[in-house]
Amino acid sequence: MSKKTQVFAANLYKLSPPPHSLQSGIGVSSQLMIDFRSDTVTRPTPGMLEAMMKAPVGDDVFGEDPTINQLESMSAELFGMEAAIFCPSGTMTNQIAIKCHTQPGDEVICEKLSHIYQYEGGGIAFNSGASVRLIDGDRGRITAAQVRENINPDDVHKPVSTLVSLENTGNRGGGSCYNFSDIQEIKEVCLQNKMKLHLDGARLFNALVAKNETCKQYGEVFDSISICLSKGLGTPVGSVLIGTRDTIKKARRIRKIFGGGMRQAGYLAAAGIYALENHVARLADDHRHAQQIKTALSGKDFVGEILPVETNIVIFEVKGRYTAASLAALLKEQGIYVMAISPKQIRIVVHLDIRPEDVQRTIDTINTL
């Protein structure tokens, strides 16, 4: 990279600082904000920006963007699967996968807290014309026995059970992780009933790091996998859908229909390549920081149940003198952003823009409440 380009990238980074360098406008102008609302709030690191600046690009709709092609090949190879497609969002990759695997009138089986059901705008019905069978699982996780019990019989009065969708880690389950053996058992049920198995892996790499598992294990059991690059891995935009060559060929047509065809998007794909090469192992730091925050919360009288913390998400119940909203507002006054996800629950998400000193300041603040 030329000296001139390096200076440009450095100036671009200054224009888009990480959240912890933003000044608060609410009573803490002398303090720096710490943003725990989501792992989607991260800014590109200097190294990521440099990779984006150097990326060769072309027209991806013509299949001519070399950086996107590299990311797709890299992702497929990582999971030992045949092909992949880059999309603007995890919602799009999930919805494309569902449409690939179902016909109108089919039924999708998933846990009741699943992102594909709760947070994708009714897309299963709107995009695929499919109904949903919701299972009451354990922190977002379901079992093979539950799947088997919820498969419809071969009856003209019932929709055809075609697809099972799992989410790992479980967002509303507090970053909960499946045991891989449980996934294998669900896969066996799917095979026995000629059903497809999709993974919403928005935070899959958190699960892989936490459980010491491999990408190829997952590639062996799932028919399609959606991985999000803009959450724990810290890119500005993008998700990848991975599957068989035929599935991804179909997905490319559906992406076009959904308006997801992009042109010189290799600049975004370059961020994804950088993230896969540099930001996976460090997820263990986020998990450790989440545990430290959980420990601080566990000693407070206004904190009720804390969901088990397995990865980078802390969800806890607020009781006594605070509501979730009032506690979130109080923390915001102290320069700490959290999210009230219900009248009684707060979610804290740790990510690569959260430094050790941010965690310590958060713990010190909690200790004063």
Short mmCIF file of C-alpha atoms in Angstrom, two decimals:
data_model
loop_
_atom_site.label_atom_id
_atom_site.label_comp_id
_atom_site.label_asym_id
_atom_site.label_seq_id
_atom_site.Cartn_x
_atom_site.Cartn_y
_atom_site.Cartn_z
CA MET A 1 0.00 0.00 0.00
CA SER A 2 1.37 3.42 -0.92
CA LYS A 3 2.11 6.05 1.73
CA LYS A 4 -0.73 8.19 0.38
CA THR A 5 -3.21 5.30 0.67
CA GLN A 6 -2.03 4.51 4.21
CA VAL A 7 -2.66 8.12 5.25
CA PHE A 8 -6.11 8.01 3.64
CA ALA A 9 -7.00 4.80 5.51
CA ALA A 10 -5.77 6.27 8.79
CA ASN A 11 -7.88 9.39 8.27
CA LEU A 12 -10.90 7.24 7.40
CA TYR A 13 -10.47 5.37 10.68
CA LYS A 14 -10.40 8.67 12.55
CA LEU A 15 -13.70 9.60 10.93
CA SER A 16 -15.24 6.33 12.16
CA PRO A 17 -13.89 5.74 15.68
CA PRO A 18 -14.87 2.73 17.77
CA PRO A 19 -17.79 3.21 20.18
CA HIS A 20 -15.59 3.52 23.27
CA SER A 21 -14.11 6.74 21.86
CA LEU A 22 -17.46 8.46 21.36
CA GLN A 23 -18.38 11.27 23.71
CA SER A 24 -21.68 10.95 25.55
CA GLY A 25 -24.23 13.71 25.34
CA ILE A 26 -26.01 12.65 28.53
CA GLY A 27 -24.33 13.83 31.68
CA VAL A 28 -20.94 12.23 31.10
CA SER A 29 -19.28 14.51 28.58
CA SER A 30 -15.91 13.92 30.23
CA GLN A 31 -16.26 10.14 29.95
CA LEU A 32 -16.12 7.78 27.02
CA MET A 33 -19.09 5.68 26.01
CA ILE A 34 -19.04 1.90 26.35
CA ASP A 35 -21.57 0.29 24.01
CA PHE A 36 -22.83 -3.16 25.05
CA ARG A 37 -26.09 -2.99 23.07
CA SER A 38 -24.93 -5.46 20.43
CA ASP A 39 -21.85 -6.87 18.74
CA THR A 40 -23.11 -5.16 15.58
CA VAL A 41 -21.90 -1.72 16.76
CA THR A 42 -18.22 -2.37 16.05
CA ARG A 43 -16.16 -0.24 13.67
CA PRO A 44 -13.56 -1.72 11.28
CA THR A 45 -10.11 -2.01 12.80
CA PRO A 46 -7.17 -0.26 11.09
CA GLY A 47 -6.02 -3.60 9.67
CA MET A 48 -9.47 -4.34 8.31
CA LEU A 49 -9.71 -0.88 6.72
CA GLU A 50 -6.34 -1.39 5.08
CA ALA A 51 -7.50 -4.74 3.65
CA MET A 52 -10.64 -3.07 2.31
CA MET A 53 -8.64 -0.29 0.69
CA LYS A 54 -6.41 -2.79 -1.13
CA ALA A 55 -9.21 -5.08 -2.34
CA PRO A 56 -9.45 -5.76 -6.10
CA VAL A 57 -13.08 -5.51 -7.18
CA GLY A 58 -15.39 -6.19 -10.11
CA ASP A 59 -19.09 -6.64 -10.81
CA ASP A 60 -20.34 -9.42 -8.53
CA VAL A 61 -23.66 -9.86 -10.35
CA PHE A 62 -21.53 -10.83 -13.35
CA GLY A 63 -19.48 -13.06 -11.02
CA GLU A 64 -16.44 -10.88 -11.67
CA ASP A 65 -15.55 -9.53 -8.21
CA PRO A 66 -12.37 -11.44 -7.30
CA THR A 67 -12.54 -10.56 -3.60
CA ILE A 68 -16.11 -11.78 -3.24
CA ASN A 69 -15.19 -14.93 -5.12
CA GLN A 70 -12.29 -15.41 -2.72
CA LEU A 71 -14.49 -14.97 0.35
CA GLU A 72 -17.10 -17.40 -0.97
CA SER A 73 -14.49 -20.05 -1.84
CA MET A 74 -12.74 -19.53 1.48
CA SER A 75 -15.99 -19.90 3.44
CA ALA A 76 -17.07 -23.05 1.60
CA GLU A 77 -13.63 -24.63 2.05
CA LEU A 78 -13.58 -23.69 5.73
CA PHE A 79 -16.73 -25.75 6.32
CA GLY A 80 -15.90 -28.49 3.83
CA MET A 81 -18.96 -27.60 1.76
CA GLU A 82 -19.30 -27.07 -1.97
CA ALA A 83 -20.23 -23.43 -2.44
CA ALA A 84 -21.16 -20.15 -0.77
CA ILE A 85 -22.80 -16.82 -1.52
CA PHE A 86 -22.14 -13.39 0.04
CA CYS A 87 -25.21 -11.35 1.06
CA PRO A 88 -25.83 -8.01 2.80
CA SER A 89 -27.29 -9.50 5.99
CA GLY A 90 -27.91 -12.61 8.06
CA THR A 91 -31.62 -12.09 7.67
CA MET A 92 -31.20 -12.39 3.92
CA THR A 93 -29.04 -15.54 4.12
CA ASN A 94 -31.52 -17.17 6.49
CA GLN A 95 -34.51 -16.25 4.36
CA ILE A 96 -32.82 -17.40 1.17
CA ALA A 97 -31.99 -20.75 2.79
CA ILE A 98 -35.58 -21.24 3.95
CA LYS A 99 -36.87 -20.48 0.47
CA CYS A 100 -34.34 -22.90 -1.05
CA HIS A 101 -35.48 -25.73 1.20
CA THR A 102 -39.26 -25.24 1.23
CA GLN A 103 -42.31 -24.88 -1.00
CA PRO A 104 -45.34 -22.70 -0.19
CA GLY A 105 -47.50 -24.56 2.30
CA ASP A 106 -44.58 -26.41 3.92
CA GLU A 107 -43.71 -26.07 7.60
CA VAL A 108 -40.47 -25.02 9.29
CA ILE A 109 -39.65 -26.41 12.73
CA CYS A 110 -37.64 -24.14 15.05
CA GLU A 111 -37.33 -23.03 18.67
CA LYS A 112 -39.79 -20.33 19.77
CA LEU A 113 -37.05 -17.74 20.42
CA SER A 114 -35.37 -18.28 17.04
CA HIS A 115 -34.20 -15.20 15.18
CA ILE A 116 -35.77 -16.48 11.96
CA TYR A 117 -39.17 -16.32 13.68
CA GLN A 118 -38.83 -13.45 16.16
CA TYR A 119 -36.72 -10.89 14.33
CA GLU A 120 -37.00 -11.33 10.56
CA GLY A 121 -40.26 -9.48 9.97
CA GLY A 122 -42.45 -12.50 9.32
CA GLY A 123 -40.18 -13.35 6.42
CA ILE A 124 -40.91 -17.09 6.49
CA ALA A 125 -44.54 -16.40 5.62
CA PHE A 126 -43.87 -13.40 3.36
CA ASN A 127 -40.97 -14.81 1.36
CA SER A 128 -41.58 -18.56 1.39
CA GLY A 129 -45.29 -18.98 2.10
CA ALA A 130 -44.41 -21.49 4.82
CA SER A 131 -45.85 -21.95 8.27
CA VAL A 132 -43.83 -22.41 11.44
CA ARG A 133 -43.98 -25.04 14.18
CA LEU A 134 -42.52 -23.49 17.35
CA ILE A 135 -40.84 -25.65 20.00
CA ASP A 136 -40.43 -24.56 23.61
CA GLY A 137 -36.77 -25.40 24.08
CA ASP A 138 -34.03 -24.76 26.60
CA ARG A 139 -32.56 -21.29 26.12
CA GLY A 140 -33.14 -21.46 22.39
CA ARG A 141 -32.04 -25.08 21.96
CA ILE A 142 -34.22 -28.02 20.96
CA THR A 143 -33.71 -31.79 21.08
CA ALA A 144 -34.05 -34.60 18.59
CA ALA A 145 -37.00 -35.97 20.57
CA GLN A 146 -38.79 -32.63 20.33
CA VAL A 147 -38.18 -32.46 16.59
CA ARG A 148 -39.52 -35.98 16.13
CA GLU A 149 -42.65 -35.20 18.15
CA ASN A 150 -43.39 -32.09 16.05
CA ILE A 151 -43.09 -33.57 12.57
CA ASN A 152 -46.51 -33.65 10.96
CA PRO A 153 -47.95 -36.98 9.81
CA ASP A 154 -48.55 -37.62 6.12
CA ASP A 155 -52.02 -36.07 6.21
CA VAL A 156 -53.60 -33.79 3.62
CA HIS A 157 -54.92 -31.63 6.45
CA LYS A 158 -51.41 -30.81 7.68
CA PRO A 159 -48.55 -28.79 6.18
CA VAL A 160 -45.54 -30.84 5.12
CA SER A 161 -42.70 -30.69 7.65
CA THR A 162 -39.77 -29.93 5.37
CA LEU A 163 -37.11 -28.02 7.29
CA VAL A 164 -35.57 -27.83 10.76
CA SER A 165 -33.70 -24.63 11.62
CA LEU A 166 -31.32 -24.37 14.57
CA GLU A 167 -29.62 -21.25 15.99
CA ASN A 168 -26.14 -21.48 17.48
CA THR A 169 -25.39 -19.54 19.58
CA GLY A 170 -28.89 -18.70 20.79
CA ASN A 171 -29.28 -14.92 20.99
CA ARG A 172 -32.29 -14.85 23.33
CA GLY A 173 -30.84 -17.82 25.16
CA GLY A 174 -27.97 -15.66 26.40
CA GLY A 175 -25.43 -16.92 23.87
CA SER A 176 -26.27 -20.55 24.61
CA CYS A 177 -24.41 -23.29 22.71
CA TYR A 178 -25.58 -26.66 21.45
CA ASN A 179 -23.65 -29.80 22.29
CA PHE A 180 -22.58 -31.11 18.92
CA SER A 181 -23.83 -34.58 19.78
CA ASP A 182 -27.34 -33.12 20.15
CA ILE A 183 -27.07 -31.61 16.67
CA GLN A 184 -26.00 -34.98 15.28
CA GLU A 185 -29.09 -36.59 16.82
CA ILE A 186 -31.32 -33.94 15.25
CA LYS A 187 -29.63 -34.56 11.89
CA GLU A 188 -30.46 -38.25 12.17
CA VAL A 189 -34.14 -37.42 12.72
CA CYS A 190 -34.03 -35.16 9.64
CA LEU A 191 -32.50 -37.92 7.52
CA GLN A 192 -35.09 -40.43 8.69
CA ASN A 193 -37.87 -38.04 7.70
CA LYS A 194 -36.32 -36.65 4.51
CA MET A 195 -36.06 -33.15 5.97
CA LYS A 196 -33.39 -30.49 5.49
CA LEU A 197 -31.38 -28.99 8.35
CA HIS A 198 -30.39 -25.30 8.32
CA LEU A 199 -28.17 -23.44 10.78
CA ASP A 200 -28.59 -19.79 11.68
CA GLY A 201 -24.97 -19.39 12.68
CA ALA A 202 -25.01 -15.64 13.26
CA ARG A 203 -22.63 -16.20 16.18
CA LEU A 204 -21.41 -19.67 15.24
CA PHE A 205 -17.75 -18.81 15.70
CA ASN A 206 -18.48 -17.91 19.33
CA ALA A 207 -19.85 -21.43 19.77
CA LEU A 208 -16.89 -23.02 17.98
CA VAL A 209 -14.42 -21.21 20.23
CA ALA A 210 -16.39 -21.89 23.41
CA LYS A 211 -16.90 -25.59 22.68
CA ASN A 212 -13.57 -26.22 20.94
CA GLU A 213 -15.34 -27.49 17.82
CA THR A 214 -14.48 -27.16 14.14
CA CYS A 215 -16.18 -25.66 11.11
CA LYS A 216 -15.90 -28.93 9.20
CA GLN A 217 -17.91 -30.76 11.89
CA TYR A 218 -20.79 -28.43 11.14
CA GLY A 219 -20.35 -28.69 7.39
CA GLU A 220 -20.82 -32.45 7.64
CA VAL A 221 -24.29 -32.27 9.23
CA PHE A 222 -26.05 -29.15 7.93
CA ASP A 223 -27.60 -28.72 4.50
CA SER A 224 -27.02 -24.97 4.72
CA ILE A 225 -25.21 -22.67 7.14
CA SER A 226 -25.53 -18.90 7.52
CA ILE A 227 -22.55 -17.18 9.11
CA CYS A 228 -22.67 -13.50 10.03
CA LEU A 229 -19.48 -11.49 9.57
CA SER A 230 -20.78 -8.26 11.16
CA LYS A 231 -21.38 -9.54 14.70
CA GLY A 232 -18.57 -11.16 16.67
CA LEU A 233 -16.17 -10.96 13.74
CA GLY A 234 -16.57 -7.20 13.48
CA THR A 235 -17.07 -6.44 9.79
CA PRO A 236 -19.25 -3.48 8.76
CA VAL A 237 -21.63 -5.50 6.55
CA GLY A 238 -22.34 -9.00 5.38
CA SER A 239 -23.19 -12.65 5.87
CA VAL A 240 -22.37 -15.78 3.91
CA LEU A 241 -24.69 -18.69 3.09
CA ILE A 242 -22.89 -22.00 2.59
CA GLY A 243 -24.30 -25.19 1.13
CA THR A 244 -24.25 -27.58 -1.80
CA ARG A 245 -23.49 -26.34 -5.28
CA ASP A 246 -27.13 -26.80 -6.32
CA THR A 247 -28.45 -25.00 -3.22
CA ILE A 248 -26.17 -22.02 -3.75
CA LYS A 249 -27.05 -21.85 -7.47
CA LYS A 250 -30.69 -21.60 -6.44
CA ALA A 251 -29.75 -19.13 -3.68
CA ARG A 252 -28.08 -16.84 -6.22
CA ARG A 253 -31.33 -16.55 -8.17
CA ILE A 254 -33.31 -15.91 -4.96
CA ARG A 255 -30.80 -13.28 -3.84
CA LYS A 256 -31.37 -11.47 -7.13
CA ILE A 257 -35.14 -11.57 -6.58
CA PHE A 258 -34.69 -10.25 -3.03
CA GLY A 259 -32.65 -7.32 -4.37
CA GLY A 260 -29.43 -8.58 -2.82
CA GLY A 261 -27.26 -8.52 -5.91
CA MET A 262 -24.35 -6.15 -5.37
CA ARG A 263 -21.73 -4.77 -7.70
CA GLN A 264 -18.23 -3.82 -6.48
CA ALA A 265 -18.88 -5.25 -3.03
CA GLY A 266 -15.42 -6.75 -2.79
CA TYR A 267 -14.50 -3.92 -0.43
CA LEU A 268 -17.00 -5.45 2.02
CA ALA A 269 -15.89 -9.01 1.27
CA ALA A 270 -12.30 -8.02 2.04
CA ALA A 271 -13.41 -7.11 5.55
CA GLY A 272 -14.90 -10.59 5.86
CA ILE A 273 -11.70 -12.28 4.72
CA TYR A 274 -9.70 -10.21 7.20
CA ALA A 275 -12.14 -11.07 9.99
CA LEU A 276 -12.01 -14.82 9.32
CA GLU A 277 -8.22 -14.68 9.33
CA ASN A 278 -7.78 -12.41 12.38
CA HIS A 279 -10.87 -12.15 14.58
CA VAL A 280 -11.92 -15.70 15.42
CA ALA A 281 -9.46 -16.75 18.13
CA ARG A 282 -9.87 -13.45 19.97
CA LEU A 283 -13.56 -14.25 20.65
CA ALA A 284 -12.27 -16.02 23.76
CA ASP A 285 -11.45 -12.57 25.16
CA ASP A 286 -15.11 -11.53 24.77
CA HIS A 287 -16.24 -14.69 26.55
CA ARG A 288 -13.89 -14.02 29.46
CA HIS A 289 -15.06 -10.41 29.74
CA ALA A 290 -18.69 -11.53 29.77
CA GLN A 291 -17.94 -13.88 32.65
CA GLN A 292 -16.32 -11.04 34.60
CA ILE A 293 -19.39 -8.86 34.16
CA LYS A 294 -21.65 -11.74 35.20
CA THR A 295 -19.61 -12.17 38.40
CA ALA A 296 -20.04 -8.48 39.24
CA LEU A 297 -23.80 -8.65 38.63
CA SER A 298 -24.29 -11.81 40.67
CA GLY A 299 -23.59 -9.98 43.93
CA LYS A 300 -26.21 -7.25 43.50
CA ASP A 301 -29.60 -7.29 45.23
CA PHE A 302 -31.39 -5.82 42.19
CA VAL A 303 -30.25 -8.70 39.95
CA GLY A 304 -32.38 -11.82 39.76
CA GLU A 305 -31.76 -14.77 37.47
CA ILE A 306 -28.71 -14.53 35.22
CA LEU A 307 -28.80 -16.89 32.26
CA PRO A 308 -25.74 -19.14 32.07
CA VAL A 309 -22.96 -17.25 30.30
CA GLU A 310 -21.27 -19.48 27.73
CA THR A 311 -20.08 -16.93 25.20
CA ASN A 312 -20.26 -13.14 24.80
CA ILE A 313 -23.85 -12.43 25.90
CA VAL A 314 -25.10 -11.70 29.43
CA ILE A 315 -28.87 -11.63 29.98
CA PHE A 316 -30.08 -10.93 33.49
CA GLU A 317 -33.31 -10.25 35.34
CA VAL A 318 -33.80 -6.87 37.02
CA LYS A 319 -35.84 -6.74 40.23
CA GLY A 320 -36.48 -4.60 43.29
CA ARG A 321 -35.86 -0.87 43.02
CA TYR A 322 -35.14 -0.91 39.28
CA THR A 323 -36.91 -1.94 36.12
CA ALA A 324 -34.92 -3.00 33.09
CA ALA A 325 -35.64 0.36 31.47
CA SER A 326 -34.70 2.44 34.52
CA LEU A 327 -31.48 0.52 35.10
CA ALA A 328 -30.52 0.88 31.43
CA ALA A 329 -31.18 4.63 31.69
CA LEU A 330 -29.06 4.91 34.84
CA LEU A 331 -26.16 3.06 33.24
CA LYS A 332 -26.45 5.29 30.18
CA GLU A 333 -25.98 8.32 32.44
CA GLN A 334 -22.72 6.68 33.52
CA GLY A 335 -21.62 6.27 29.91
CA ILE A 336 -22.57 2.59 29.54
CA TYR A 337 -25.08 1.49 26.90
CA VAL A 338 -27.03 -1.74 27.53
CA MET A 339 -30.30 -3.00 26.05
CA ALA A 340 -33.55 -3.64 27.92
CA ILE A 341 -34.98 -6.60 25.99
CA SER A 342 -38.11 -6.96 28.15
CA PRO A 343 -39.63 -5.15 31.14
CA LYS A 344 -37.51 -7.34 33.43
CA GLN A 345 -34.43 -8.29 31.41
CA ILE A 346 -31.28 -6.55 30.23
CA ARG A 347 -28.85 -7.85 27.62
CA ILE A 348 -25.15 -7.05 27.57
CA VAL A 349 -23.12 -8.10 24.51
CA VAL A 350 -19.32 -8.00 24.60
CA HIS A 351 -17.40 -7.49 21.35
CA LEU A 352 -14.03 -6.56 19.88
CA ASP A 353 -14.44 -2.84 20.59
CA ILE A 354 -14.75 -3.54 24.32
CA ARG A 355 -11.34 -3.21 25.95
CA PRO A 356 -10.27 -4.65 29.33
CA GLU A 357 -10.41 -1.15 30.84
CA ASP A 358 -14.01 -0.82 29.58
CA VAL A 359 -14.92 -4.03 31.36
CA GLN A 360 -13.28 -2.83 34.57
CA ARG A 361 -15.06 0.51 34.42
CA THR A 362 -18.35 -1.31 33.90
CA ILE A 363 -17.67 -3.55 36.89
CA ASP A 364 -16.73 -0.54 39.03
CA THR A 365 -19.97 1.17 38.01
CA ILE A 366 -22.04 -1.91 38.83
CA ASN A 367 -20.39 -2.08 42.24
CA THR A 368 -21.56 1.46 43.05
CA LEU A 369 -25.24 0.72 42.34
#
